Amino acid sequence: MDDACELIDNEWYIVRYSGETPEIAYNSAIYFLTRAGDGPQVTLGTSDVERLRQAAVDRYEEIVLRDMYHENVGTSVYRGIARSICNYQRFVTFCKRQTLSAELVRSKAGKLFVTFLEVELQRLAGNGSATVINCSFVELKGFAVSLGIPFPSDYTCFERYCLP
């Protein structure tokens, strides 16, 4: 493996595991690799750019879905549904800027969001557990709309448990 390939691989890793800011990591990687005075100033091929972009998409998918898995509640990675909403909005913005489709992640997130809400209904009805919803009711409904999923009347019970 030549030095340029190794540098691109290193930047791919940084983007893919970038925490909460995949778009910033992606843009930083492109800048470092191609234009930074202290960078290698390589010419990236289309496949290199696409690979780095896909690393950002994969990271976004991971952080959007992460906070809809109830098994993550109470762990150090859990941030709550409000963070899924925020990360999804960032993801959609990234896709628009990069002229990418958000459909695959939107579809997965929509299905998982329905499951998340159903589990929340069961928690409230079945064992009286407190909800883990940490956003307003307007934000909750808006997220459903942005994911293209219905928001049945059953879910209006969440309004009293949501943040103002």
Short mmCIF file of C-alpha atoms in Angstrom, two decimals:
data_model
loop_
_atom_site.label_atom_id
_atom_site.label_comp_id
_atom_site.label_asym_id
_atom_site.label_seq_id
_atom_site.Cartn_x
_atom_site.Cartn_y
_atom_site.Cartn_z
CA MET A 1 0.00 0.00 0.00
CA ASP A 2 1.41 3.37 -0.94
CA ASP A 3 1.46 6.38 1.37
CA ALA A 4 -1.51 8.10 -0.28
CA CYS A 5 -3.70 5.01 0.11
CA GLU A 6 -2.71 4.70 3.74
CA LEU A 7 -3.51 8.37 4.37
CA ILE A 8 -6.91 7.99 2.70
CA ASP A 9 -7.59 4.87 4.78
CA ASN A 10 -6.69 6.77 7.94
CA GLU A 11 -9.03 9.62 7.01
CA TRP A 12 -11.77 7.12 6.17
CA TYR A 13 -11.44 5.70 9.68
CA ILE A 14 -11.64 9.17 11.23
CA VAL A 15 -14.79 10.00 9.25
CA ARG A 16 -16.45 6.64 9.89
CA TYR A 17 -15.95 6.82 13.67
CA SER A 18 -16.26 10.60 13.96
CA GLY A 19 -18.62 10.86 16.89
CA GLU A 20 -21.52 13.26 16.45
CA THR A 21 -20.15 15.30 13.53
CA PRO A 22 -19.66 13.15 10.41
CA GLU A 23 -20.07 16.06 7.99
CA ILE A 24 -17.35 18.07 9.70
CA ALA A 25 -15.07 15.03 9.72
CA TYR A 26 -15.77 14.42 6.03
CA ASN A 27 -15.03 18.01 5.02
CA SER A 28 -11.92 18.06 7.22
CA ALA A 29 -10.68 14.86 5.59
CA ILE A 30 -11.17 16.25 2.09
CA TYR A 31 -9.43 19.49 3.06
CA PHE A 32 -6.52 17.75 4.81
CA LEU A 33 -5.93 15.31 1.97
CA THR A 34 -6.20 17.81 -0.88
CA ARG A 35 -5.52 21.40 0.22
CA ALA A 36 -4.02 21.71 3.71
CA GLY A 37 -0.53 23.15 3.77
CA ASP A 38 0.55 20.42 6.17
CA GLY A 39 -1.41 17.71 4.33
CA PRO A 40 -0.31 15.40 1.51
CA GLN A 41 -2.12 17.49 -1.16
CA VAL A 42 -3.13 14.42 -3.13
CA THR A 43 -5.60 14.32 -5.97
CA LEU A 44 -8.51 12.18 -4.87
CA GLY A 45 -10.19 9.93 -7.36
CA THR A 46 -13.97 9.73 -7.57
CA SER A 47 -13.91 6.41 -5.73
CA ASP A 48 -11.85 7.93 -2.88
CA VAL A 49 -14.33 10.79 -2.44
CA GLU A 50 -17.29 8.40 -2.64
CA ARG A 51 -15.69 6.12 -0.05
CA LEU A 52 -15.16 9.02 2.38
CA ARG A 53 -18.69 10.28 1.72
CA GLN A 54 -20.11 6.81 2.37
CA ALA A 55 -18.19 6.67 5.66
CA ALA A 56 -20.03 9.85 6.70
CA VAL A 57 -23.39 8.38 5.61
CA ASP A 58 -22.69 5.17 7.55
CA ARG A 59 -21.78 7.15 10.66
CA TYR A 60 -24.91 9.28 10.35
CA GLU A 61 -27.03 6.15 10.02
CA GLU A 62 -25.45 4.72 13.14
CA ILE A 63 -26.01 7.83 15.27
CA VAL A 64 -29.55 8.43 13.98
CA LEU A 65 -30.63 4.88 14.80
CA ARG A 66 -28.63 4.50 18.03
CA ASP A 67 -31.01 6.52 20.19
CA MET A 68 -34.11 4.66 19.02
CA TYR A 69 -32.87 1.33 20.39
CA HIS A 70 -34.29 0.82 23.87
CA GLU A 71 -31.43 -1.51 24.73
CA ASN A 72 -29.19 1.56 24.65
CA VAL A 73 -31.21 3.40 27.33
CA GLY A 74 -29.06 3.76 30.43
CA THR A 75 -25.79 3.22 28.56
CA SER A 76 -23.10 5.78 27.94
CA VAL A 77 -23.97 5.96 24.22
CA TYR A 78 -27.65 6.84 24.72
CA ARG A 79 -28.63 10.47 24.08
CA GLY A 80 -32.40 10.16 23.64
CA ILE A 81 -34.84 10.63 20.79
CA ALA A 82 -34.11 14.37 20.69
CA ARG A 83 -30.60 13.50 19.51
CA SER A 84 -31.97 11.18 16.81
CA ILE A 85 -34.11 14.05 15.58
CA CYS A 86 -31.15 16.44 15.53
CA ASN A 87 -28.83 13.93 13.86
CA TYR A 88 -31.45 13.06 11.24
CA GLN A 89 -31.88 16.73 10.36
CA ARG A 90 -28.10 17.07 10.02
CA PHE A 91 -28.00 13.94 7.89
CA VAL A 92 -30.70 15.22 5.52
CA THR A 93 -28.82 18.51 5.19
CA PHE A 94 -25.60 16.63 4.42
CA CYS A 95 -27.38 14.56 1.77
CA LYS A 96 -28.77 17.70 0.12
CA ARG A 97 -25.33 19.31 0.05
CA GLN A 98 -23.78 16.18 -1.40
CA THR A 99 -26.71 15.40 -3.73
CA LEU A 100 -27.23 12.03 -2.07
CA SER A 101 -30.43 10.16 -1.37
CA ALA A 102 -31.45 9.94 2.29
CA GLU A 103 -34.08 7.31 1.48
CA LEU A 104 -32.38 4.18 2.83
CA VAL A 105 -31.64 5.75 6.21
CA ARG A 106 -35.06 7.43 6.26
CA SER A 107 -36.75 4.08 5.69
CA LYS A 108 -34.74 2.31 8.40
CA ALA A 109 -35.25 5.19 10.82
CA GLY A 110 -38.99 5.26 10.13
CA LYS A 111 -39.40 1.57 10.92
CA LEU A 112 -37.28 1.85 14.03
CA PHE A 113 -39.12 4.98 15.20
CA VAL A 114 -42.45 3.11 15.04
CA THR A 115 -40.92 0.33 17.14
CA PHE A 116 -39.53 2.91 19.56
CA LEU A 117 -42.97 4.50 20.00
CA GLU A 118 -44.68 1.13 20.39
CA VAL A 119 -42.22 0.13 23.13
CA GLU A 120 -42.85 3.48 24.82
CA LEU A 121 -46.61 2.80 24.73
CA GLN A 122 -46.00 -0.59 26.34
CA ARG A 123 -43.73 0.91 28.98
CA LEU A 124 -46.34 3.49 29.95
CA ALA A 125 -49.33 1.14 29.86
CA GLY A 126 -47.80 -2.11 30.99
CA ASN A 127 -45.48 -1.41 33.85
CA GLY A 128 -45.89 2.28 34.47
CA SER A 129 -42.27 2.99 33.58
CA ALA A 130 -41.37 6.59 32.89
CA THR A 131 -40.97 7.45 29.24
CA VAL A 132 -37.53 8.13 27.83
CA ILE A 133 -38.90 10.64 25.32
CA ASN A 134 -36.83 13.80 25.77
CA CYS A 135 -38.35 16.16 23.20
CA SER A 136 -41.54 18.15 22.75
CA PHE A 137 -44.68 16.59 21.33
CA VAL A 138 -44.41 18.90 18.30
CA GLU A 139 -40.87 17.64 17.67
CA LEU A 140 -42.01 14.02 18.08
CA LYS A 141 -44.82 14.44 15.54
CA GLY A 142 -42.56 16.43 13.23
CA PHE A 143 -40.01 13.62 13.28
CA ALA A 144 -42.69 11.15 12.21
CA VAL A 145 -43.63 13.46 9.32
CA SER A 146 -39.99 13.87 8.25
CA LEU A 147 -39.60 10.08 8.29
CA GLY A 148 -42.76 9.67 6.21
CA ILE A 149 -44.60 7.60 8.78
CA PRO A 150 -48.12 8.02 10.16
CA PHE A 151 -48.65 9.31 13.68
CA PRO A 152 -51.75 7.42 14.87
CA SER A 153 -54.11 8.85 17.47
CA ASP A 154 -52.77 6.26 19.97
CA TYR A 155 -49.62 8.34 20.12
CA THR A 156 -51.37 11.48 21.33
CA CYS A 157 -51.02 10.06 24.85
CA PHE A 158 -47.33 11.00 24.65
CA GLU A 159 -48.19 14.70 24.69
CA ARG A 160 -48.49 14.80 28.48
CA TYR A 161 -45.11 13.08 28.92
CA CYS A 162 -43.14 15.14 26.40
CA LEU A 163 -41.12 18.21 27.20
CA PRO A 164 -42.92 21.54 26.75
#
